[in-house]
PDB file of C-alpha atoms and ligand atoms in Angstrom:
ATOM      1  CA  MET A   9       9.523 -26.973   2.048  1.00 98.00           C
ATOM      2  CA  LYS A  10       7.903 -24.211   4.063  1.00 98.00           C
ATOM      3  CA  ILE A  11       4.302 -23.326   3.190  1.00 98.00           C
ATOM      4  CA  ILE A  12       3.217 -19.753   3.831  1.00 98.00           C
ATOM      5  CA  THR A  13      -0.307 -18.454   3.243  1.00 98.00           C
ATOM      6  CA  GLN A  14      -0.104 -14.926   4.678  1.00 97.00           C
ATOM      7  CA  ALA A  15       1.635 -12.056   2.893  1.00 97.00           C
ATOM      8  CA  PRO A  16       2.965 -10.424   6.127  1.00 97.00           C
ATOM      9  CA  GLU A  17       4.546 -13.734   7.163  1.00 97.00           C
ATOM     10  CA  LEU A  18       6.289 -14.086   3.808  1.00 97.00           C
ATOM     11  CA  LYS A  19       7.463 -10.448   3.931  1.00 96.00           C
ATOM     12  CA  GLU A  20       8.913 -11.084   7.380  1.00 96.00           C
ATOM     13  CA  PHE A  21      10.643 -14.271   6.147  1.00 96.00           C
ATOM     14  CA  THR A  22      12.266 -12.584   3.129  1.00 95.00           C
ATOM     15  CA  LYS A  23      13.254  -9.510   5.166  1.00 91.00           C
ATOM     16  CA  ASN A  24      15.276 -11.650   7.529  1.00 89.00           C
ATOM     17  CA  ILE A  25      17.253 -13.705   5.031  1.00 91.00           C
ATOM     18  CA  ASN A  26      20.390 -12.312   3.554  1.00 92.00           C
ATOM     19  CA  GLN A  27      20.415 -14.542   0.472  1.00 97.00           C
ATOM     20  CA  SER A  28      19.477 -14.192  -3.179  1.00 98.00           C
ATOM     21  CA  ILE A  29      15.835 -15.059  -3.846  1.00 98.00           C
ATOM     22  CA  GLY A  30      14.525 -16.539  -7.092  1.00 98.00           C
ATOM     23  CA  PHE A  31      10.760 -16.203  -7.501  1.00 98.00           C
ATOM     24  CA  VAL A  32       8.445 -18.192  -9.781  1.00 99.00           C
ATOM     25  CA  PRO A  33       4.848 -16.886  -9.777  1.00 98.00           C
ATOM     26  CA  THR A  34       2.259 -19.380 -11.068  1.00 98.00           C
ATOM     27  CA  MET A  35      -1.464 -20.052 -11.128  1.00 97.00           C
ATOM     28  CA  GLY A  36      -0.952 -23.749 -10.364  1.00 97.00           C
ATOM     29  CA  ALA A  37      -1.610 -26.826 -12.539  1.00 95.00           C
ATOM     30  CA  LEU A  38       2.169 -27.081 -12.704  1.00 97.00           C
ATOM     31  CA  HIS A  39       3.870 -28.865 -15.612  1.00 96.00           C
ATOM     32  CA  GLU A  40       7.388 -29.302 -17.015  1.00 97.00           C
ATOM     33  CA  GLY A  41       7.360 -25.675 -18.181  1.00 97.00           C
ATOM     34  CA  HIS A  42       6.990 -24.475 -14.586  1.00 98.00           C
ATOM     35  CA  ILE A  43       9.574 -27.018 -13.439  1.00 98.00           C
ATOM     36  CA  SER A  44      12.085 -25.555 -15.895  1.00 98.00           C
ATOM     37  CA  LEU A  45      11.450 -22.088 -14.379  1.00 98.00           C
ATOM     38  CA  ILE A  46      12.008 -23.516 -10.889  1.00 98.00           C
ATOM     39  CA  LYS A  47      15.198 -25.339 -11.965  1.00 98.00           C
ATOM     40  CA  ARG A  48      16.599 -22.170 -13.501  1.00 98.00           C
ATOM     41  CA  ALA A  49      15.708 -20.233 -10.342  1.00 98.00           C
ATOM     42  CA  LYS A  50      17.460 -22.886  -8.258  1.00 98.00           C
ATOM     43  CA  ARG A  51      20.617 -22.659 -10.355  1.00 98.00           C
ATOM     44  CA  GLU A  52      20.781 -18.891 -10.045  1.00 98.00           C
ATOM     45  CA  ASN A  53      19.632 -18.195  -6.459  1.00 98.00           C
ATOM     46  CA  GLU A  54      20.172 -19.408  -2.904  1.00 98.00           C
ATOM     47  CA  ILE A  55      16.454 -19.498  -2.018  1.00 98.00           C
ATOM     48  CA  VAL A  56      13.558 -20.318  -4.357  1.00 98.00           C
ATOM     49  CA  ILE A  57      10.005 -19.160  -3.681  1.00 98.00           C
ATOM     50  CA  VAL A  58       7.039 -20.304  -5.797  1.00 98.00           C
ATOM     51  CA  SER A  59       3.574 -18.778  -5.535  1.00 98.00           C
ATOM     52  CA  ILE A  60       0.366 -20.490  -6.577  1.00 98.00           C
ATOM     53  CA  PHE A  61      -2.455 -17.992  -6.866  1.00 98.00           C
ATOM     54  CA  LEU A  62      -5.344 -18.237  -9.305  1.00 97.00           C
ATOM     55  CA  ASN A  63      -5.645 -14.531  -9.965  1.00 97.00           C
ATOM     56  CA  PRO A  64      -9.286 -13.557 -10.555  1.00 96.00           C
ATOM     57  CA  THR A  65      -8.539 -10.097 -11.967  1.00 97.00           C
ATOM     58  CA  GLN A  66      -6.838 -11.443 -15.097  1.00 97.00           C
ATOM     59  CA  PHE A  67      -9.972 -13.358 -16.108  1.00 96.00           C
ATOM     60  CA  LEU A  68     -12.569 -11.292 -17.944  1.00 95.00           C
ATOM     61  CA  LYS A  69     -16.330 -11.514 -17.447  1.00 92.00           C
ATOM     62  CA  GLY A  70     -17.516 -14.689 -19.141  1.00 88.00           C
ATOM     63  CA  GLU A  71     -14.097 -16.378 -18.913  1.00 89.00           C
ATOM     64  CA  ASP A  72     -14.545 -19.376 -16.700  1.00 78.00           C
ATOM     65  CA  LEU A  73     -12.206 -18.928 -13.761  1.00 88.00           C
ATOM     66  CA  ASP A  74     -13.857 -21.917 -12.041  1.00 87.00           C
ATOM     67  CA  LYS A  75     -12.885 -24.206 -14.916  1.00 86.00           C
ATOM     68  CA  TYR A  76      -9.172 -23.395 -14.584  1.00 90.00           C
ATOM     69  CA  PRO A  77      -7.441 -26.709 -13.703  1.00 89.00           C
ATOM     70  CA  LYS A  78      -6.692 -27.064  -9.985  1.00 89.00           C
ATOM     71  CA  LYS A  79      -4.178 -29.630  -8.757  1.00 92.00           C
ATOM     72  CA  ASP A  80      -3.273 -28.460  -5.267  1.00 93.00           C
ATOM     73  CA  GLU A  81      -1.768 -31.677  -3.880  1.00 96.00           C
ATOM     74  CA  ALA A  82       0.072 -32.590  -7.101  1.00 96.00           C
ATOM     75  CA  ASP A  83       1.429 -29.026  -7.305  1.00 98.00           C
ATOM     76  CA  LYS A  84       2.770 -29.200  -3.743  1.00 98.00           C
ATOM     77  CA  LYS A  85       4.504 -32.486  -4.529  1.00 98.00           C
ATOM     78  CA  ILE A  86       6.060 -31.059  -7.706  1.00 98.00           C
ATOM     79  CA  CYS A  87       7.407 -28.073  -5.767  1.00 98.00           C
ATOM     80  CA  GLU A  88       8.767 -30.289  -3.009  1.00 98.00           C
ATOM     81  CA  LEU A  89      10.517 -32.613  -5.484  1.00 98.00           C
ATOM     82  CA  ALA A  90      11.922 -29.636  -7.423  1.00 98.00           C
ATOM     83  CA  GLY A  91      13.553 -28.352  -4.225  1.00 98.00           C
ATOM     84  CA  VAL A  92      11.409 -25.245  -3.695  1.00 98.00           C
ATOM     85  CA  ASP A  93      12.212 -23.613  -0.337  1.00 98.00           C
ATOM     86  CA  VAL A  94       8.966 -21.697   0.183  1.00 98.00           C
ATOM     87  CA  LEU A  95       5.549 -22.224  -1.383  1.00 98.00           C
ATOM     88  CA  PHE A  96       3.321 -19.170  -1.083  1.00 98.00           C
ATOM     89  CA  LEU A  97      -0.400 -20.014  -1.224  1.00 98.00           C
ATOM     90  CA  PRO A  98      -2.321 -16.828  -0.513  1.00 98.00           C
ATOM     91  CA  HIS A  99      -6.094 -16.602  -0.307  1.00 97.00           C
ATOM     92  CA  VAL A 100      -7.800 -14.147  -2.629  1.00 97.00           C
ATOM     93  CA  ASN A 101      -8.887 -11.938   0.327  1.00 95.00           C
ATOM     94  CA  ASP A 102      -5.246 -11.587   1.399  1.00 95.00           C
ATOM     95  CA  ILE A 103      -4.260 -10.252  -2.014  1.00 97.00           C
ATOM     96  CA  TYR A 104      -7.262  -8.070  -2.886  1.00 97.00           C
ATOM     97  CA  GLY A 105      -9.395  -5.680  -0.850  1.00 94.00           C
ATOM     98  CA  SER A 106     -12.739  -4.159  -1.751  1.00 92.00           C
ATOM     99  CA  ASP A 107     -11.514  -0.751  -2.958  1.00 93.00           C
ATOM    100  CA  GLU A 108      -8.394  -1.424  -4.953  1.00 93.00           C
ATOM    101  CA  ALA A 109      -5.559   0.524  -6.524  1.00 95.00           C
ATOM    102  CA  SER A 110      -4.391  -1.233  -9.687  1.00 96.00           C
ATOM    103  CA  ILE A 111      -1.836  -1.133 -12.462  1.00 98.00           C
ATOM    104  CA  LEU A 112      -3.068  -0.262 -15.956  1.00 98.00           C
ATOM    105  CA  ALA A 113      -1.389  -1.992 -18.878  1.00 98.00           C
ATOM    106  CA  PRO A 114       0.067   0.352 -21.524  1.00 98.00           C
ATOM    107  CA  LYS A 115      -2.626   1.544 -23.950  1.00 97.00           C
ATOM    108  CA  VAL A 116      -0.876   0.189 -27.045  1.00 96.00           C
ATOM    109  CA  ARG A 117       1.196  -2.825 -26.064  1.00 96.00           C
ATOM    110  CA  GLY A 118      -1.406  -4.007 -23.551  1.00 97.00           C
ATOM    111  CA  TYR A 119      -4.216  -4.005 -26.116  1.00 97.00           C
ATOM    112  CA  ILE A 120      -2.726  -5.806 -29.096  1.00 97.00           C
ATOM    113  CA  LEU A 121      -2.565  -9.589 -29.644  1.00 97.00           C
ATOM    114  CA  GLU A 122      -3.915 -11.306 -26.501  1.00 96.00           C
ATOM    115  CA  GLY A 123      -4.959  -7.903 -25.146  1.00 97.00           C
ATOM    116  CA  ALA A 124      -7.118  -7.217 -28.225  1.00 96.00           C
ATOM    117  CA  THR A 125      -9.393 -10.189 -27.621  1.00 93.00           C
ATOM    118  CA  ARG A 126      -9.060 -10.066 -23.824  1.00 95.00           C
ATOM    119  CA  PRO A 127      -9.168  -6.312 -23.097  1.00 96.00           C
ATOM    120  CA  GLY A 128      -8.130  -5.612 -19.497  1.00 97.00           C
ATOM    121  CA  HIS A 129      -6.499  -9.028 -19.052  1.00 98.00           C
ATOM    122  CA  PHE A 130      -3.048  -7.473 -18.686  1.00 98.00           C
ATOM    123  CA  ASN A 131      -4.265  -4.954 -16.075  1.00 98.00           C
ATOM    124  CA  GLY A 132      -5.011  -7.970 -13.891  1.00 98.00           C
ATOM    125  CA  VAL A 133      -1.699  -9.675 -14.708  1.00 98.00           C
ATOM    126  CA  LEU A 134       0.402  -6.571 -14.005  1.00 98.00           C
ATOM    127  CA  THR A 135      -1.480  -5.747 -10.810  1.00 98.00           C
ATOM    128  CA  VAL A 136      -1.019  -9.193  -9.296  1.00 98.00           C
ATOM    129  CA  VAL A 137       2.613  -9.437 -10.428  1.00 98.00           C
ATOM    130  CA  MET A 138       3.325  -6.037  -8.842  1.00 98.00           C
ATOM    131  CA  LYS A 139       1.707  -7.206  -5.596  1.00 98.00           C
ATOM    132  CA  LEU A 140       3.575 -10.536  -5.593  1.00 98.00           C
ATOM    133  CA  LEU A 141       6.919  -8.880  -6.368  1.00 98.00           C
ATOM    134  CA  ASN A 142       6.329  -6.428  -3.507  1.00 98.00           C
ATOM    135  CA  ILE A 143       5.535  -9.258  -1.090  1.00 97.00           C
ATOM    136  CA  VAL A 144       8.428 -11.525  -2.099  1.00 98.00           C
ATOM    137  CA  ALA A 145      11.020  -8.835  -2.944  1.00 97.00           C
ATOM    138  CA  PRO A 146      13.022 -11.323  -5.044  1.00 98.00           C
ATOM    139  CA  THR A 147      16.431 -10.814  -6.591  1.00 98.00           C
ATOM    140  CA  ASN A 148      15.272 -12.550  -9.795  1.00 98.00           C
ATOM    141  CA  ALA A 149      11.769 -13.399 -11.057  1.00 99.00           C
ATOM    142  CA  TYR A 150      11.244 -16.063 -13.727  1.00 99.00           C
ATOM    143  CA  PHE A 151       8.708 -15.975 -16.575  1.00 98.00           C
ATOM    144  CA  GLY A 152       8.272 -18.193 -19.640  1.00 98.00           C
ATOM    145  CA  LYS A 153       8.916 -16.915 -23.156  1.00 98.00           C
ATOM    146  CA  LYS A 154       5.746 -18.721 -24.276  1.00 98.00           C
ATOM    147  CA  ASP A 155       3.706 -15.881 -22.755  1.00 98.00           C
ATOM    148  CA  ALA A 156       5.840 -13.393 -24.663  1.00 98.00           C
ATOM    149  CA  GLN A 157       3.442 -10.453 -24.371  1.00 98.00           C
ATOM    150  CA  GLN A 158       3.043 -10.975 -20.627  1.00 98.00           C
ATOM    151  CA  LEU A 159       6.832 -11.205 -20.269  1.00 98.00           C
ATOM    152  CA  ASN A 160       7.299  -8.031 -22.328  1.00 98.00           C
ATOM    153  CA  LEU A 161       4.722  -6.066 -20.295  1.00 98.00           C
ATOM    154  CA  ILE A 162       6.136  -7.220 -16.952  1.00 98.00           C
ATOM    155  CA  THR A 163       9.661  -6.283 -18.053  1.00 98.00           C
ATOM    156  CA  LEU A 164       8.336  -2.870 -19.134  1.00 98.00           C
ATOM    157  CA  MET A 165       6.479  -2.353 -15.826  1.00 98.00           C
ATOM    158  CA  VAL A 166       9.585  -3.210 -13.816  1.00 98.00           C
ATOM    159  CA  LYS A 167      11.591  -0.686 -15.863  1.00 98.00           C
ATOM    160  CA  GLN A 168       8.954   2.067 -15.848  1.00 98.00           C
ATOM    161  CA  PHE A 169       8.248   1.754 -12.117  1.00 98.00           C
ATOM    162  CA  PHE A 170      11.994   1.665 -11.328  1.00 98.00           C
ATOM    163  CA  MET A 171      11.667  -1.667  -9.552  1.00 98.00           C
ATOM    164  CA  SER A 172      14.870  -3.439  -8.617  1.00 96.00           C
ATOM    165  CA  VAL A 173      13.966  -7.053  -9.449  1.00 98.00           C
ATOM    166  CA  ASN A 174      15.695  -8.712 -12.407  1.00 98.00           C
ATOM    167  CA  ILE A 175      13.210 -10.343 -14.836  1.00 98.00           C
ATOM    168  CA  VAL A 176      14.532 -13.573 -16.358  1.00 98.00           C
ATOM    169  CA  ALA A 177      13.029 -14.942 -19.600  1.00 98.00           C
ATOM    170  CA  VAL A 178      13.042 -18.740 -19.802  1.00 98.00           C
ATOM    171  CA  ASP A 179      12.751 -20.809 -22.996  1.00 98.00           C
ATOM    172  CA  THR A 180       9.505 -22.597 -23.823  1.00 98.00           C
ATOM    173  CA  VAL A 181       9.380 -26.309 -23.002  1.00 98.00           C
ATOM    174  CA  ARG A 182       7.830 -28.520 -25.703  1.00 98.00           C
ATOM    175  CA  GLU A 183       6.536 -32.064 -26.001  1.00 97.00           C
ATOM    176  CA  SER A 184       8.735 -34.229 -28.245  1.00 97.00           C
ATOM    177  CA  ASP A 185       6.364 -33.540 -31.184  1.00 97.00           C
ATOM    178  CA  GLY A 186       6.667 -29.764 -30.772  1.00 98.00           C
ATOM    179  CA  LEU A 187       3.525 -28.833 -28.795  1.00 98.00           C
ATOM    180  CA  ALA A 188       4.365 -26.057 -26.344  1.00 98.00           C
ATOM    181  CA  LEU A 189       3.520 -27.040 -22.767  1.00 97.00           C
ATOM    182  CA  SER A 190       0.550 -25.185 -21.326  1.00 96.00           C
ATOM    183  CA  SER A 191      -1.889 -25.720 -18.473  1.00 93.00           C
ATOM    184  CA  ARG A 192      -4.609 -25.472 -21.133  1.00 93.00           C
ATOM    185  CA  ASN A 193      -3.384 -28.562 -23.035  1.00 96.00           C
ATOM    186  CA  ILE A 194      -5.396 -30.801 -20.713  1.00 93.00           C
ATOM    187  CA  TYR A 195      -8.574 -29.455 -22.345  1.00 94.00           C
ATOM    188  CA  LEU A 196      -7.576 -30.986 -25.707  1.00 97.00           C
ATOM    189  CA  ASN A 197      -9.081 -34.302 -26.773  1.00 97.00           C
ATOM    190  CA  LYS A 198      -7.032 -36.740 -28.871  1.00 97.00           C
ATOM    191  CA  ASN A 199      -8.026 -35.221 -32.188  1.00 97.00           C
ATOM    192  CA  GLU A 200      -7.581 -31.625 -30.978  1.00 98.00           C
ATOM    193  CA  ARG A 201      -4.164 -32.536 -29.564  1.00 98.00           C
ATOM    194  CA  LYS A 202      -3.192 -33.554 -33.135  1.00 98.00           C
ATOM    195  CA  GLU A 203      -4.701 -30.390 -34.637  1.00 98.00           C
ATOM    196  CA  ALA A 204      -2.817 -28.257 -32.097  1.00 98.00           C
ATOM    197  CA  LEU A 205       0.471 -29.357 -33.679  1.00 98.00           C
ATOM    198  CA  LYS A 206      -0.356 -27.022 -36.577  1.00 98.00           C
ATOM    199  CA  ILE A 207       0.628 -24.138 -34.299  1.00 98.00           C
ATOM    200  CA  SER A 208       4.208 -25.252 -33.640  1.00 98.00           C
ATOM    201  CA  ALA A 209       4.411 -26.539 -37.246  1.00 98.00           C
ATOM    202  CA  SER A 210       3.591 -23.034 -38.533  1.00 98.00           C
ATOM    203  CA  LEU A 211       6.359 -21.580 -36.378  1.00 98.00           C
ATOM    204  CA  TYR A 212       8.899 -24.220 -37.458  1.00 98.00           C
ATOM    205  CA  MET A 213       7.968 -23.441 -41.056  1.00 98.00           C
ATOM    206  CA  ALA A 214       8.546 -19.733 -40.456  1.00 98.00           C
ATOM    207  CA  GLY A 215      11.942 -20.581 -38.948  1.00 98.00           C
ATOM    208  CA  LYS A 216      12.794 -22.662 -42.012  1.00 98.00           C
ATOM    209  CA  MET A 217      11.829 -19.818 -44.371  1.00 98.00           C
ATOM    210  CA  VAL A 218      14.039 -17.447 -42.397  1.00 98.00           C
ATOM    211  CA  SER A 219      16.934 -19.926 -42.569  1.00 98.00           C
ATOM    212  CA  LYS A 220      16.508 -19.806 -46.378  1.00 98.00           C
ATOM    213  CA  ASN A 221      16.777 -16.028 -46.150  1.00 98.00           C
ATOM    214  CA  ILE A 222      13.074 -15.388 -46.830  1.00 98.00           C
ATOM    215  CA  LEU A 223      12.622 -12.492 -44.431  1.00 98.00           C
ATOM    216  CA  ASP A 224       9.523 -10.701 -45.760  1.00 98.00           C
ATOM    217  CA  SER A 225       6.904 -10.685 -42.976  1.00 98.00           C
ATOM    218  CA  LYS A 226       3.888 -10.764 -45.343  1.00 98.00           C
ATOM    219  CA  GLU A 227       5.237 -13.765 -47.204  1.00 98.00           C
ATOM    220  CA  ILE A 228       5.995 -15.665 -43.988  1.00 98.00           C
ATOM    221  CA  ILE A 229       2.613 -14.841 -42.408  1.00 98.00           C
ATOM    222  CA  LYS A 230       0.788 -16.006 -45.566  1.00 98.00           C
ATOM    223  CA  GLU A 231       2.503 -19.413 -45.420  1.00 98.00           C
ATOM    224  CA  MET A 232       1.927 -19.681 -41.677  1.00 98.00           C
ATOM    225  CA  ARG A 233      -1.785 -18.959 -42.047  1.00 98.00           C
ATOM    226  CA  ALA A 234      -2.020 -21.678 -44.720  1.00 98.00           C
ATOM    227  CA  THR A 235      -0.329 -24.164 -42.355  1.00 98.00           C
ATOM    228  CA  LEU A 236      -2.740 -23.239 -39.542  1.00 98.00           C
ATOM    229  CA  GLU A 237      -5.862 -23.929 -41.652  1.00 97.00           C
ATOM    230  CA  PRO A 238      -8.620 -24.711 -40.655  1.00 97.00           C
ATOM    231  CA  LEU A 239      -7.956 -23.479 -37.094  1.00 98.00           C
ATOM    232  CA  GLU A 240      -9.581 -20.223 -35.996  1.00 97.00           C
ATOM    233  CA  ILE A 241      -6.656 -17.807 -35.929  1.00 98.00           C
ATOM    234  CA  PHE A 242      -6.638 -14.896 -33.462  1.00 97.00           C
ATOM    235  CA  TYR A 243      -3.333 -13.525 -34.750  1.00 98.00           C
ATOM    236  CA  VAL A 244      -0.110 -14.326 -36.563  1.00 98.00           C
ATOM    237  CA  GLU A 245       2.365 -11.481 -36.071  1.00 98.00           C
ATOM    238  CA  ILE A 246       6.019 -10.765 -36.677  1.00 98.00           C
ATOM    239  CA  LEU A 247       7.211  -8.257 -34.099  1.00 98.00           C
ATOM    240  CA  SER A 248      10.427  -6.847 -32.741  1.00 98.00           C
ATOM    241  CA  ARG A 249      11.497  -7.705 -29.201  1.00 96.00           C
ATOM    242  CA  ASP A 250       9.899  -4.323 -28.308  1.00 94.00           C
ATOM    243  CA  PHE A 251       6.631  -5.482 -29.814  1.00 96.00           C
ATOM    244  CA  GLU A 252       6.764  -3.172 -32.851  1.00 96.00           C
ATOM    245  CA  LYS A 253       5.554  -4.565 -36.197  1.00 97.00           C
ATOM    246  CA  LEU A 254       8.411  -5.650 -38.468  1.00 98.00           C
ATOM    247  CA  LEU A 255       8.159  -5.636 -42.256  1.00 98.00           C
ATOM    248  CA  HIS A 256      11.168  -7.957 -42.380  1.00 98.00           C
ATOM    249  CA  VAL A 257      12.505 -10.451 -39.880  1.00 98.00           C
ATOM    250  CA  GLU A 258      15.548  -9.016 -38.104  1.00 98.00           C
ATOM    251  CA  ILE A 259      17.701 -11.825 -36.778  1.00 98.00           C
ATOM    252  CA  GLY A 260      18.319 -11.277 -33.051  1.00 98.00           C
ATOM    253  CA  ASN A 261      15.348  -8.892 -32.733  1.00 98.00           C
ATOM    254  CA  THR A 262      12.268 -10.847 -33.808  1.00 98.00           C
ATOM    255  CA  ILE A 263       9.426 -12.745 -32.172  1.00 98.00           C
ATOM    256  CA  ILE A 264       6.904 -14.566 -34.355  1.00 98.00           C
ATOM    257  CA  LEU A 265       3.664 -15.060 -32.430  1.00 98.00           C
ATOM    258  CA  VAL A 266       0.574 -17.156 -33.050  1.00 98.00           C
ATOM    259  CA  GLU A 267      -2.669 -17.591 -31.186  1.00 98.00           C
ATOM    260  CA  ALA A 268      -5.315 -19.980 -32.482  1.00 98.00           C
ATOM    261  CA  LYS A 269      -8.341 -21.835 -31.193  1.00 97.00           C
ATOM    262  CA  VAL A 270      -8.300 -25.622 -31.153  1.00 98.00           C
ATOM    263  CA  GLY A 271     -11.769 -26.930 -30.308  1.00 96.00           C
ATOM    264  CA  THR A 272     -12.743 -24.486 -27.579  1.00 94.00           C
ATOM    265  CA  THR A 273      -9.194 -23.954 -26.310  1.00 95.00           C
ATOM    266  CA  ARG A 274      -7.095 -20.881 -27.116  1.00 95.00           C
ATOM    267  CA  LEU A 275      -3.454 -21.794 -27.531  1.00 97.00           C
ATOM    268  CA  LEU A 276      -0.545 -19.455 -28.020  1.00 97.00           C
ATOM    269  CA  ASP A 277       3.019 -20.061 -29.059  1.00 98.00           C
ATOM    270  CA  ASN A 278       5.976 -18.156 -30.512  1.00 98.00           C
ATOM    271  CA  ILE A 279       9.569 -18.377 -31.634  1.00 98.00           C
ATOM    272  CA  TRP A 280      12.340 -15.900 -30.966  1.00 98.00           C
ATOM    273  CA  LEU A 281      14.683 -15.392 -33.887  1.00 98.00           C
TER     274      LEU A 281
HETATM  275  O1  LIG B  29       1.583 -16.756 -16.305  1.00 58.95           O
HETATM  276  C1  LIG B  29       0.869 -16.934 -15.282  1.00 58.95           C
HETATM  277  O2  LIG B  29       0.728 -18.057 -14.785  1.00 58.95           O
HETATM  278  C2  LIG B  29       0.150 -15.765 -14.654  1.00 58.95           C
HETATM  279  O3  LIG B  29      -0.270 -14.848 -15.612  1.00 58.95           O
HETATM  280  C3  LIG B  29       0.972 -15.060 -13.558  1.00 58.95           C
HETATM  281  C4  LIG B  29       2.226 -14.437 -14.106  1.00 58.95           C
HETATM  282  C5  LIG B  29       1.331 -16.071 -12.468  1.00 58.95           C
HETATM  283  C6  LIG B  29       0.137 -13.949 -12.917  1.00 58.95           C
HETATM  284  O4  LIG B  29      -1.051 -14.432 -12.364  1.00 58.95           O
END
C-alpha cells in the first residue's frame, strides 16, 4: 500500500494511471462500515484510494474536534488488510489555506435534520468532499447510506456542479443486534449501548408497520417516538429519496430517519423503503 501525504503527489499519481479509481473518503477510526465501502470499491474498480482526513470545517464551534477518535496505526493496518492501493493522509495545511473559497450547502436541504442542529456542518462536508474529489479524480466515490443527508447533498453537489464522478450509496452495516456501526459508538458505555438499540428498534418497527400496509407518516412517527422514549430525540422524519416530506410512505421512494442522543452521544440511523 502506497502512502501519500501531499495533494500534488496524489494528483500526479492518478493522472498517470489509466485505470478505474474507486475512492473512499473517511475521517479515520475505521470500522466494518468503512471496510464494506472499501470492499465494494475493490469489486468495482481497478485501483482503490482511501483518504483519512479529520476535516475541521465540518465541526462547529463548541463541537470537540480534539475528542474525535484517532486510530492512525490501526487504520493503516485495516486499509492494508482490505487491499487498499493508496492511502491519502493529508495535513490540514495542505487542504486549507488562510483565505478560502468554499461550497455552501443548499439553503433548504442543508439546514434540515442534522443541518438544523448543526448549521453550517454541511458547508464543511461539501467543501472538503469537493476538494478531495478534485485531488483524487475518481471514477466512483463511495458513501454510506447511514449518513443519508450527507449522501444526498454530495449527490446533489456532483449533479449541480456537473462533476463526472459516480457517487455510489452503500448499505449500512449493523451489529448482530441491529446497532448501526458508527465511529461514535465507542463513546457509549454498557448501559448506553443497550439504550442505543431503541434507535434501530424504532426503525424496524416502522418497517413492520409498512409491511402491514400502515403507510401514514404521522401514525408511524408517533409509534417510533414512543419506542425511542426516554431518549432525547432530535428528529424522526419520513422523507422521499429527494428529501421532501412524505405524508405517506411510498415504497421505493422513502427514507425514514432518526437522530437521538444516548448519554452525550448523538446517533443517527435510517431505513430505505
Ligand atoms: O462521512 C465522513 O466520514 C465525512 O463526513 C467525510 C465524507 C469523509 C467528509 O469529511
